[in-house]
Amino acid sequence: MKTEEICELVRPLIPEGRILTQIADRYSYSFDASFGEYLPDLVIQPENKEQIAAIMKLANEHMIPIYPRGAATSLSGGSLPVKGGIVLDMSQFHKKLVIDRENLLAIVSPSVITGDIHQQAEEAGLFYPPDPSSSHVSTIGGNLLENSSGPKGLKYGTTKEYAIGLEVVTPTGEIIRTGGKTVKNVTGYDLTRLIVGSEGTLGIVTEAIVRLIPKPQARKTLLASFERLIDSGHAITNILSAGILPSAMELMDNACIRAVESYTPSGLPVEAEAIIIVEIDGHEAAIAEEIQRCEAICFAQKATEVRVAQTEEERANIWRARKMVSPAITKMGPTKISEDATVPRSEIPKMMERLHAIRDKYQLNLVVFGHAGDGNLHPNIITDKRNVEEMKRVESAVSEIFEAAVELGGTLSGEHGIGTLKSPYMEMELGKEGVQMMKKIKDAWDPNGILNPGKIFPQPGQTKVVLT
Amino acid sequence: MKTEEICELVRPLIPEGRILTQIADRYSYSFDASFGEYLPDLVIQPENKEQIAAIMKLANEHMIPIYPRGAATSLSGGSLPVKGGIVLDMSQFHKKLVIDRENLLAIVSPSVITGDIHQQAEEAGLFYPPDPSSSHVSTIGGNLLENSSGPKGLKYGTTKEYAIGLEVVTPTGEIIRTGGKTVKNVTGYDLTRLIVGSEGTLGIVTEAIVRLIPKPQARKTLLASFERLIDSGHAITNILSAGILPSAMELMDNACIRAVESYTPSGLPVEAEAIIIVEIDGHEAAIAEEIQRCEAICFAQKATEVRVAQTEEERANIWRARKMVSPAITKMGPTKISEDATVPRSEIPKMMERLHAIRDKYQLNLVVFGHAGDGNLHPNIITDKRNVEEMKRVESAVSEIFEAAVELGGTLSGEHGIGTLKSPYMEMELGKEGVQMMKKIKDAWDPNGILNPGKIFPQPGQTKVVLT
């Protein structure tokens, strides 16, 4: 169906200014923060759930693909309109953000920026833990559908652990509510947790109830340097077995440390094989004692240096080094392939070895950092997508990264999602039957396959991601 | 199909001694901890997943209902063989309980008693928080399929927050694995959380990976008495808004206090409208300060007495009163209808009013206690199922309890499940479309409707539970 024809169909349902058909507009919606460009036929900016429900019904009638889109910060292609059709840009959806202090909840519409939830919760003395790096721009709708997390997953869990109720437009255009305002709810199947992380293939969230927790009183942060990567791995597990549950435990490898130092010199030890950042939050008295124990554990594992931040400024300095990683490596080349293969914590040293071997085998610029406390590593390959020969090596390296993660008992994706980029590898992790059980749900809910098609499930015969 | 015919079919698949056909055996499997009796045609005690998979395939071929059964402590009829067929008694399934200290995990088979997980985790300095009252006898398989929780839900969440990987036999007899050993996993749909809480209607768990956390250093417990119920409600919300997250917050109403006192006198204030028990765990220094603040908050809300346990013995005494509730009320009459309607925390005072009004309207013996911190109340009606006239009043009262919970923004079931007892009320909470979306999953996975049929989904035209 052509743009003009679809436009005719949607015009009675959507106000004039909320239908975008110009090629320049359509082009703006053809990419996200991942890889690949796909031009949609049309962009619609719905303002309320009724418009979305009407569009979904129409789309089923005329078999038009629908692609919901938040802030498009997806690193796996979650919002790419790979089969054309209509992009539903949620940016103009009505904004609602209500903090319910008594019930420790926030009621939010999908268009709200996650950072605004953080801020309003904190103003009420509360805390919304999920904190993906993009939280200052990404919206809660996208965070919910991708089950985003970030550094706080270890202690606080992911978006899924906070979403307890949803309002959803189903792929066939029904409006349903799942869960509710209570943390305990076993009334039927947990559709809330099924839809959270479904990458927009099972429904479009139009409202969510997320749990908040009391804001931790205080926090302490340290940075430890290690000559040998394996020692940093032991430090991480020993801190946890000592009964300490940090709110974040980040790891940067040598390539990553060097990238940051050459981007903005901040006194990082460029000879270290690894540095780790450990942050603890909670009661003032408790964390003062715990951070000392963390320091001792790091030294016992042969840390060459341990810096405990004494002031908020020193803390900010430590985190600045971590936050500079992405900008620093972006400077290293025009194309960044950012993975999130995740392994059981105990396998981090082995996974790091495998990653460095892959880097050497394919002669690629690969840096590794990530949320080591929960085994969620971010191997990043810096390349140039115009270099066809190198991209072939990148493809092979990416396949081997996934193989390594699965062989070590891990998963293809810890937090970025499968999207378009990892779907060929689904069977490697889940087996044919595992993927089929997921597909049965998709087919039962979306019989015409019109909601975010081309995501999660491999195309028939597809066994490798194609970057070139 | 008759017992003998089914027996012929399963004999090649299952060792001789593991097929029970005698009427006395079958009768032993005809009830659980809820209401109603249904005689199965046959009982099988599988020892491994391959036997279960083979039985499921056979059952699909011959359309035989299959009823998985753990320790049968279900309060909602989860394991009742309502349509005859085969009970799969999991008690003889191989036992596996491995604590993985480095990854903070336990790997368990479904036949393991939950209390054994608690104990072995503690011996390793770790902690498995979900703690249903039946945990000394109930098995983790049942806990997973029912998403059991108990008093620690407020701070620590339910079974669902700990299950991160499963091995499952599907309704069509495939063996699949879901999730894995990592807390972060967004590889496709979250089948783990779909199966947890599915009441054995979507698959039979044959192995599970559950997350453990570091064991809290210490704990403090207080008991506070209130002349007015509403004041206890305010104390609960004020403790939470003060930034304190107790590990348990239990409530007992006056009828409940009197029942316990007349069963085993333990100095409870029989004139109080309510008592609450607050327990805090964590770092020694933190909880010492927090329990003092809790005490002050209770007094500020006009508590007539606050007892802070100074010794482990005093703590045990406080909890003994709470643990005597079930035995005490069981003494009050031959039949106990135990509900678990759950409301947003702020609505507890209103829900208590509604419950007391229902008690007076139908002239029933109704006591209320429960996990007030998360709004999970347990109204219990003490009655005698041989008294047909009274059971009619009980039926009406139960309907009104569900109506009240849903009207106050709550749910039919916080932790017991829907089973046979609450299925007629599903649409009241979820709407027709909400139930249909769940049913689509059930039908897609279990096209012959043979796995635990008669649970969760209402029979056509059924709008009321029938107790008489």
Tab-separated table of N, CA and C in Angstrom, chain B residues 209-343:
chain	number	residue	atom	x	y	z
B	209	ILE	N	16.053	-22.231	38.434
B	209	ILE	CA	17.186	-21.467	38.952
B	209	ILE	C	16.597	-20.279	39.698
B	210	VAL	N	16.859	-20.206	41.007
B	210	VAL	CA	16.344	-19.082	41.780
B	210	VAL	C	17.504	-18.259	42.330
B	211	ARG	N	17.277	-16.973	42.354
B	211	ARG	CA	18.251	-16.007	42.816
B	211	ARG	C	18.296	-16.017	44.351
B	212	LEU	N	19.471	-15.911	44.915
B	212	LEU	CA	19.612	-15.736	46.361
B	212	LEU	C	20.234	-14.367	46.611
B	213	ILE	N	20.111	-13.874	47.819
B	213	ILE	CA	20.742	-12.587	48.139
B	213	ILE	C	21.579	-12.761	49.400
B	214	PRO	N	22.517	-11.822	49.650
B	214	PRO	CA	23.276	-11.932	50.891
B	214	PRO	C	22.325	-11.925	52.094
B	215	LYS	N	22.648	-12.716	53.073
B	215	LYS	CA	21.787	-12.822	54.258
B	215	LYS	C	21.889	-11.540	55.086
B	216	PRO	N	20.748	-10.948	55.452
B	216	PRO	CA	20.820	-9.735	56.275
B	216	PRO	C	21.512	-10.048	57.596
B	217	GLN	N	22.323	-9.082	58.046
B	217	GLN	CA	23.120	-9.252	59.267
B	217	GLN	C	22.277	-9.467	60.509
B	218	ALA	N	21.210	-8.713	60.621
B	218	ALA	CA	20.472	-8.674	61.882
B	218	ALA	C	19.024	-8.269	61.632
B	219	ARG	N	18.187	-8.431	62.663
B	219	ARG	CA	16.789	-7.997	62.534
B	219	ARG	C	16.237	-7.531	63.876
B	220	LYS	N	15.199	-6.704	63.810
B	220	LYS	CA	14.541	-6.164	65.000
B	220	LYS	C	13.040	-6.261	64.773
B	221	THR	N	12.299	-6.548	65.843
B	221	THR	CA	10.865	-6.769	65.708
B	221	THR	C	10.110	-5.990	66.773
B	222	LEU	N	8.982	-5.387	66.389
B	222	LEU	CA	8.128	-4.765	67.400
B	222	LEU	C	6.679	-5.154	67.199
B	223	LEU	N	5.928	-5.080	68.302
B	223	LEU	CA	4.490	-5.310	68.265
B	223	LEU	C	3.816	-4.072	68.836
B	224	ALA	N	2.886	-3.500	68.099
B	224	ALA	CA	2.198	-2.294	68.566
B	224	ALA	C	0.690	-2.536	68.591
B	225	SER	N	0.033	-2.046	69.645
B	225	SER	CA	-1.417	-2.210	69.793
B	225	SER	C	-2.105	-0.872	69.580
B	226	PHE	N	-3.264	-0.930	68.965
B	226	PHE	CA	-4.006	0.297	68.664
B	226	PHE	C	-5.462	0.147	69.090
B	227	GLU	N	-5.963	1.205	69.719
B	227	GLU	CA	-7.372	1.197	70.104
B	227	GLU	C	-8.250	1.286	68.872
B	228	ARG	N	-7.760	2.037	67.882
B	228	ARG	CA	-8.547	2.204	66.651
B	228	ARG	C	-7.770	1.660	65.461
B	229	LEU	N	-8.480	0.885	64.651
B	229	LEU	CA	-7.885	0.261	63.485
B	229	LEU	C	-7.271	1.292	62.535
B	230	ILE	N	-7.975	2.410	62.362
B	230	ILE	CA	-7.521	3.427	61.409
B	230	ILE	C	-6.144	3.965	61.782
B	231	ASP	N	-5.868	4.036	63.104
B	231	ASP	CA	-4.559	4.521	63.544
B	231	ASP	C	-3.448	3.545	63.143
B	232	SER	N	-3.748	2.247	63.201
B	232	SER	CA	-2.730	1.262	62.789
B	232	SER	C	-2.427	1.415	61.300
B	233	GLY	N	-3.474	1.717	60.509
B	233	GLY	CA	-3.275	1.958	59.076
B	233	GLY	C	-2.351	3.134	58.825
B	234	HIS	N	-2.572	4.211	59.587
B	234	HIS	CA	-1.700	5.381	59.428
B	234	HIS	C	-0.279	5.078	59.859
B	235	ALA	N	-0.132	4.305	60.931
B	235	ALA	CA	1.227	3.952	61.386
B	235	ALA	C	1.970	3.228	60.268
B	236	ILE	N	1.270	2.304	59.612
B	236	ILE	CA	1.895	1.530	58.524
B	236	ILE	C	2.368	2.447	57.394
B	237	THR	N	1.493	3.322	56.923
B	237	THR	CA	1.913	4.183	55.813
B	237	THR	C	2.978	5.186	56.252
B	238	ASN	N	2.888	5.663	57.496
B	238	ASN	CA	3.891	6.636	57.938
B	238	ASN	C	5.279	6.025	58.095
B	239	ILE	N	5.350	4.775	58.498
B	239	ILE	CA	6.655	4.104	58.584
B	239	ILE	C	7.286	4.055	57.188
B	240	LEU	N	6.466	3.701	56.199
B	240	LEU	CA	6.995	3.604	54.836
B	240	LEU	C	7.377	4.976	54.288
B	241	SER	N	6.548	5.986	54.563
B	241	SER	CA	6.922	7.298	54.007
B	241	SER	C	8.108	7.885	54.743
B	242	ALA	N	8.453	7.340	55.919
B	242	ALA	CA	9.651	7.813	56.618
B	242	ALA	C	10.921	7.224	56.000
B	243	GLY	N	10.764	6.463	54.929
B	243	GLY	CA	11.947	5.933	54.256
B	243	GLY	C	12.406	4.600	54.836
B	244	ILE	N	11.547	3.968	55.627
B	244	ILE	CA	11.900	2.667	56.209
B	244	ILE	C	11.155	1.581	55.436
B	245	LEU	N	11.859	0.536	55.046
B	245	LEU	CA	11.229	-0.562	54.305
B	245	LEU	C	11.333	-1.835	55.139
B	246	PRO	N	10.318	-2.105	55.969
B	246	PRO	CA	10.391	-3.287	56.842
B	246	PRO	C	10.386	-4.580	56.033
B	247	SER	N	10.946	-5.632	56.600
B	247	SER	CA	10.914	-6.936	55.933
B	247	SER	C	9.573	-7.617	56.153
B	248	ALA	N	8.794	-7.168	57.142
B	248	ALA	CA	7.430	-7.670	57.317
B	248	ALA	C	6.618	-6.648	58.089
B	249	MET	N	5.336	-6.552	57.751
B	249	MET	CA	4.395	-5.685	58.476
B	249	MET	C	3.075	-6.422	58.517
B	250	GLU	N	2.784	-7.021	59.655
B	250	GLU	CA	1.600	-7.864	59.763
B	250	GLU	C	0.524	-7.168	60.596
B	251	LEU	N	-0.715	-7.459	60.260
B	251	LEU	CA	-1.855	-6.861	60.948
B	251	LEU	C	-2.780	-7.964	61.451
B	252	MET	N	-3.326	-7.800	62.674
B	252	MET	CA	-4.365	-8.704	63.175
B	252	MET	C	-5.512	-7.850	63.689
B	253	ASP	N	-6.748	-8.195	63.316
B	253	ASP	CA	-7.874	-7.418	63.820
B	253	ASP	C	-8.350	-7.972	65.173
B	254	ASN	N	-9.329	-7.318	65.753
B	254	ASN	CA	-9.766	-7.687	67.102
B	254	ASN	C	-10.251	-9.139	67.181
B	255	ALA	N	-11.039	-9.578	66.192
B	255	ALA	CA	-11.550	-10.951	66.215
B	255	ALA	C	-10.396	-11.939	66.190
B	256	CYS	N	-9.363	-11.571	65.451
B	256	CYS	CA	-8.191	-12.409	65.316
B	256	CYS	C	-7.405	-12.448	66.634
B	257	ILE	N	-7.236	-11.284	67.261
B	257	ILE	CA	-6.542	-11.206	68.552
B	257	ILE	C	-7.264	-12.076	69.583
B	258	ARG	N	-8.604	-11.946	69.629
B	258	ARG	CA	-9.397	-12.721	70.590
B	258	ARG	C	-9.293	-14.226	70.321
B	259	ALA	N	-9.297	-14.586	69.051
B	259	ALA	CA	-9.186	-16.008	68.710
B	259	ALA	C	-7.870	-16.582	69.228
B	260	VAL	N	-6.782	-15.826	69.010
B	260	VAL	CA	-5.466	-16.300	69.468
B	260	VAL	C	-5.425	-16.371	70.987
B	261	GLU	N	-5.939	-15.320	71.638
B	261	GLU	CA	-5.897	-15.294	73.097
B	261	GLU	C	-6.697	-16.424	73.727
B	262	SER	N	-7.816	-16.791	73.105
B	262	SER	CA	-8.597	-17.851	73.730
B	262	SER	C	-8.009	-19.229	73.385
B	263	TYR	N	-7.164	-19.281	72.365
B	263	TYR	CA	-6.509	-20.544	72.000
B	263	TYR	C	-5.274	-20.779	72.867
B	264	THR	N	-4.380	-19.810	72.877
B	264	THR	CA	-3.212	-19.868	73.776
B	264	THR	C	-2.974	-18.481	74.345
B	265	PRO	N	-3.405	-18.243	75.577
B	265	PRO	CA	-3.250	-16.898	76.160
B	265	PRO	C	-1.785	-16.462	76.109
B	266	SER	N	-1.544	-15.303	75.472
B	266	SER	CA	-0.146	-14.855	75.400
B	266	SER	C	-0.050	-13.353	75.663
B	267	GLY	N	-1.033	-12.860	76.401
B	267	GLY	CA	-0.967	-11.468	76.829
B	267	GLY	C	-1.257	-10.453	75.737
B	268	LEU	N	-1.982	-10.867	74.700
B	268	LEU	CA	-2.350	-9.889	73.676
B	268	LEU	C	-3.479	-9.002	74.209
B	269	PRO	N	-3.524	-7.747	73.756
B	269	PRO	CA	-4.532	-6.803	74.269
B	269	PRO	C	-5.892	-7.069	73.623
B	270	VAL	N	-6.769	-7.794	74.316
B	270	VAL	CA	-8.030	-8.226	73.694
B	270	VAL	C	-9.002	-7.070	73.425
B	271	GLU	N	-8.698	-5.888	73.981
B	271	GLU	CA	-9.571	-4.734	73.707
B	271	GLU	C	-9.114	-3.962	72.466
B	272	ALA	N	-7.904	-4.222	72.014
B	272	ALA	CA	-7.358	-3.458	70.886
B	272	ALA	C	-8.127	-3.772	69.595
B	273	GLU	N	-8.367	-2.764	68.784
B	273	GLU	CA	-9.005	-3.010	67.487
B	273	GLU	C	-8.024	-3.658	66.523
B	274	ALA	N	-6.733	-3.385	66.760
B	274	ALA	CA	-5.732	-3.978	65.863
B	274	ALA	C	-4.372	-4.021	66.535
B	275	ILE	N	-3.585	-5.040	66.183
B	275	ILE	CA	-2.159	-4.995	66.508
B	275	ILE	C	-1.384	-5.130	65.205
B	276	ILE	N	-0.203	-4.525	65.177
B	276	ILE	CA	0.672	-4.724	64.022
B	276	ILE	C	2.026	-5.233	64.506
B	277	ILE	N	2.627	-6.063	63.682
B	277	ILE	CA	3.988	-6.543	63.944
B	277	ILE	C	4.866	-5.968	62.834
B	278	VAL	N	5.940	-5.308	63.230
B	278	VAL	CA	6.857	-4.736	62.248
B	278	VAL	C	8.226	-5.377	62.441
B	279	GLU	N	8.785	-5.918	61.382
B	279	GLU	CA	10.138	-6.466	61.475
B	279	GLU	C	11.029	-5.760	60.452
B	280	ILE	N	12.235	-5.435	60.905
B	280	ILE	CA	13.203	-4.734	60.062
B	280	ILE	C	14.449	-5.585	60.011
B	281	ASP	N	15.033	-5.744	58.842
B	281	ASP	CA	16.306	-6.458	58.808
B	281	ASP	C	17.331	-5.652	58.038
B	282	GLY	N	18.599	-6.004	58.216
B	282	GLY	CA	19.662	-5.295	57.518
B	282	GLY	C	20.880	-5.151	58.396
B	283	HIS	N	21.578	-4.055	58.174
B	283	HIS	CA	22.811	-3.784	58.905
B	283	HIS	C	22.478	-3.406	60.355
B	284	GLU	N	23.225	-3.977	61.269
B	284	GLU	CA	23.005	-3.794	62.713
B	284	GLU	C	22.763	-2.320	63.093
B	285	ALA	N	23.665	-1.462	62.675
B	285	ALA	CA	23.582	-0.051	63.075
B	285	ALA	C	22.331	0.600	62.485
B	286	ALA	N	22.018	0.224	61.263
B	286	ALA	CA	20.873	0.841	60.588
B	286	ALA	C	19.571	0.474	61.287
B	287	ILE	N	19.408	-0.815	61.601
B	287	ILE	CA	18.109	-1.228	62.121
B	287	ILE	C	17.890	-0.775	63.553
B	288	ALA	N	18.985	-0.606	64.317
B	288	ALA	CA	18.834	-0.111	65.682
B	288	ALA	C	18.172	1.263	65.660
B	289	GLU	N	18.605	2.075	64.720
B	289	GLU	CA	18.045	3.423	64.618
B	289	GLU	C	16.635	3.387	64.021
B	290	GLU	N	16.444	2.527	63.023
B	290	GLU	CA	15.142	2.482	62.357
B	290	GLU	C	14.024	1.967	63.262
B	291	ILE	N	14.347	0.991	64.103
B	291	ILE	CA	13.282	0.437	64.950
B	291	ILE	C	12.814	1.484	65.968
B	292	GLN	N	13.758	2.337	66.397
B	292	GLN	CA	13.377	3.440	67.304
B	292	GLN	C	12.419	4.396	66.610
B	293	ARG	N	12.711	4.671	65.327
B	293	ARG	CA	11.820	5.571	64.590
B	293	ARG	C	10.451	4.933	64.404
B	294	CYS	N	10.415	3.619	64.148
B	294	CYS	CA	9.129	2.923	64.005
B	294	CYS	C	8.319	3.042	65.294
B	295	GLU	N	9.000	2.871	66.421
B	295	GLU	CA	8.338	2.954	67.724
B	295	GLU	C	7.719	4.340	67.897
B	296	ALA	N	8.513	5.357	67.576
B	296	ALA	CA	8.026	6.735	67.725
B	296	ALA	C	6.826	6.983	66.814
B	297	ILE	N	6.877	6.459	65.598
B	297	ILE	CA	5.764	6.656	64.656
B	297	ILE	C	4.496	5.977	65.187
B	298	CYS	N	4.634	4.782	65.750
B	298	CYS	CA	3.466	4.089	66.310
B	298	CYS	C	2.851	4.909	67.444
B	299	PHE	N	3.705	5.415	68.340
B	299	PHE	CA	3.172	6.222	69.446
B	299	PHE	C	2.514	7.490	68.911
B	300	ALA	N	3.117	8.091	67.903
B	300	ALA	CA	2.522	9.309	67.327
B	300	ALA	C	1.151	9.003	66.739
B	301	GLN	N	0.913	7.761	66.349
B	301	GLN	CA	-0.408	7.357	65.825
B	301	GLN	C	-1.260	6.721	66.919
B	302	LYS	N	-0.982	7.086	68.148
B	302	LYS	CA	-1.801	6.700	69.308
B	302	LYS	C	-1.778	5.209	69.618
B	303	ALA	N	-0.643	4.577	69.397
B	303	ALA	CA	-0.515	3.192	69.851
B	303	ALA	C	-0.648	3.184	71.367
B	304	THR	N	-1.360	2.189	71.886
B	304	THR	CA	-1.500	2.122	73.343
B	304	THR	C	-0.305	1.409	73.964
B	305	GLU	N	0.366	0.605	73.173
B	305	GLU	CA	1.528	-0.108	73.690
B	305	GLU	C	2.435	-0.456	72.513
B	306	VAL	N	3.745	-0.344	72.723
B	306	VAL	CA	4.690	-0.805	71.705
B	306	VAL	C	5.751	-1.648	72.406
B	307	ARG	N	5.887	-2.894	71.987
B	307	ARG	CA	6.904	-3.782	72.559
B	307	ARG	C	7.985	-4.031	71.516
B	308	VAL	N	9.229	-3.640	71.815
B	308	VAL	CA	10.331	-3.976	70.916
B	308	VAL	C	11.061	-5.188	71.509
B	309	ALA	N	11.163	-6.249	70.729
B	309	ALA	CA	11.827	-7.447	71.224
B	309	ALA	C	13.295	-7.153	71.495
B	310	GLN	N	13.747	-7.474	72.713
B	310	GLN	CA	15.150	-7.217	73.061
B	310	GLN	C	16.012	-8.459	72.886
B	311	THR	N	15.364	-9.606	72.842
B	311	THR	CA	16.111	-10.867	72.693
B	311	THR	C	15.445	-11.686	71.588
B	312	GLU	N	16.163	-12.698	71.158
B	312	GLU	CA	15.623	-13.593	70.136
B	312	GLU	C	14.362	-14.289	70.671
B	313	GLU	N	14.345	-14.539	71.987
B	313	GLU	CA	13.187	-15.196	72.592
B	313	GLU	C	11.959	-14.278	72.546
B	314	GLU	N	12.194	-13.007	72.857
B	314	GLU	CA	11.072	-12.062	72.807
B	314	GLU	C	10.548	-11.937	71.375
B	315	ARG	N	11.459	-11.973	70.407
B	315	ARG	CA	11.050	-11.937	69.006
B	315	ARG	C	10.180	-13.161	68.668
B	316	ALA	N	10.642	-14.312	69.120
B	316	ALA	CA	9.902	-15.552	68.848
B	316	ALA	C	8.503	-15.460	69.446
B	317	ASN	N	8.401	-14.848	70.649
B	317	ASN	CA	7.087	-14.697	71.294
B	317	ASN	C	6.138	-13.851	70.463
B	318	ILE	N	6.675	-12.769	69.919
B	318	ILE	CA	5.832	-11.895	69.093
B	318	ILE	C	5.321	-12.679	67.883
B	319	TRP	N	6.214	-13.388	67.206
B	319	TRP	CA	5.808	-14.122	66.007
B	319	TRP	C	4.910	-15.302	66.336
B	320	ARG	N	5.057	-15.836	67.569
B	320	ARG	CA	4.212	-16.958	67.942
B	320	ARG	C	2.734	-16.546	67.885
B	321	ALA	N	2.454	-15.340	68.372
B	321	ALA	CA	1.073	-14.843	68.346
B	321	ALA	C	0.550	-14.855	66.908
B	322	ARG	N	1.382	-14.384	65.979
B	322	ARG	CA	0.962	-14.347	64.571
B	322	ARG	C	0.789	-15.758	64.016
B	323	LYS	N	1.682	-16.643	64.390
B	323	LYS	CA	1.646	-18.000	63.831
B	323	LYS	C	0.526	-18.830	64.431
B	324	MET	N	0.015	-18.412	65.599
B	324	MET	CA	-1.099	-19.114	66.225
B	324	MET	C	-2.430	-18.789	65.548
B	325	VAL	N	-2.435	-17.784	64.665
B	325	VAL	CA	-3.703	-17.364	64.073
B	325	VAL	C	-4.386	-18.527	63.361
B	326	SER	N	-3.668	-19.201	62.466
B	326	SER	CA	-4.304	-20.266	61.699
B	326	SER	C	-4.795	-21.405	62.577
B	327	PRO	N	-3.941	-21.962	63.461
B	327	PRO	CA	-4.464	-23.002	64.347
B	327	PRO	C	-5.635	-22.505	65.199
B	328	ALA	N	-5.546	-21.261	65.696
B	328	ALA	CA	-6.604	-20.746	66.570
B	328	ALA	C	-7.937	-20.695	65.846
B	329	ILE	N	-7.917	-20.201	64.611
B	329	ILE	CA	-9.207	-20.069	63.930
B	329	ILE	C	-9.684	-21.419	63.404
B	330	THR	N	-8.759	-22.338	63.152
B	330	THR	CA	-9.178	-23.681	62.743
B	330	THR	C	-9.979	-24.343	63.860
B	331	LYS	N	-9.632	-24.018	65.104
B	331	LYS	CA	-10.350	-24.547	66.268
B	331	LYS	C	-11.783	-24.012	66.357
B	332	MET	N	-12.029	-22.885	65.693
B	332	MET	CA	-13.319	-22.213	65.854
B	332	MET	C	-14.446	-22.868	65.073
B	333	GLY	N	-14.111	-23.742	64.132
B	333	GLY	CA	-15.168	-24.386	63.350
B	333	GLY	C	-14.550	-25.345	62.369
B	334	PRO	N	-15.340	-26.251	61.815
B	334	PRO	CA	-14.768	-27.307	60.971
B	334	PRO	C	-14.320	-26.848	59.589
B	335	THR	N	-14.865	-25.739	59.075
B	335	THR	CA	-14.522	-25.313	57.724
B	335	THR	C	-13.988	-23.890	57.742
B	336	LYS	N	-12.848	-23.704	57.096
B	336	LYS	CA	-12.227	-22.373	57.071
B	336	LYS	C	-12.117	-21.950	55.612
B	337	ILE	N	-12.718	-20.832	55.266
B	337	ILE	CA	-12.575	-20.296	53.910
B	337	ILE	C	-11.569	-19.156	54.010
B	338	SER	N	-10.395	-19.376	53.418
B	338	SER	CA	-9.296	-18.441	53.598
B	338	SER	C	-9.100	-17.627	52.316
B	339	GLU	N	-9.369	-16.331	52.382
B	339	GLU	CA	-9.231	-15.503	51.187
B	339	GLU	C	-7.962	-14.662	51.236
B	340	ASP	N	-7.624	-14.057	50.106
B	340	ASP	CA	-6.408	-13.241	50.069
B	340	ASP	C	-6.570	-12.027	49.168
B	341	ALA	N	-7.786	-11.473	49.216
B	341	ALA	CA	-8.057	-10.242	48.478
B	341	ALA	C	-7.034	-9.188	48.892
B	342	THR	N	-6.513	-8.457	47.929
B	342	THR	CA	-5.408	-7.540	48.184
B	342	THR	C	-5.761	-6.161	47.638
B	343	VAL	N	-5.465	-5.134	48.415
B	343	VAL	CA	-5.794	-3.765	47.992
B	343	VAL	C	-4.549	-2.887	48.065
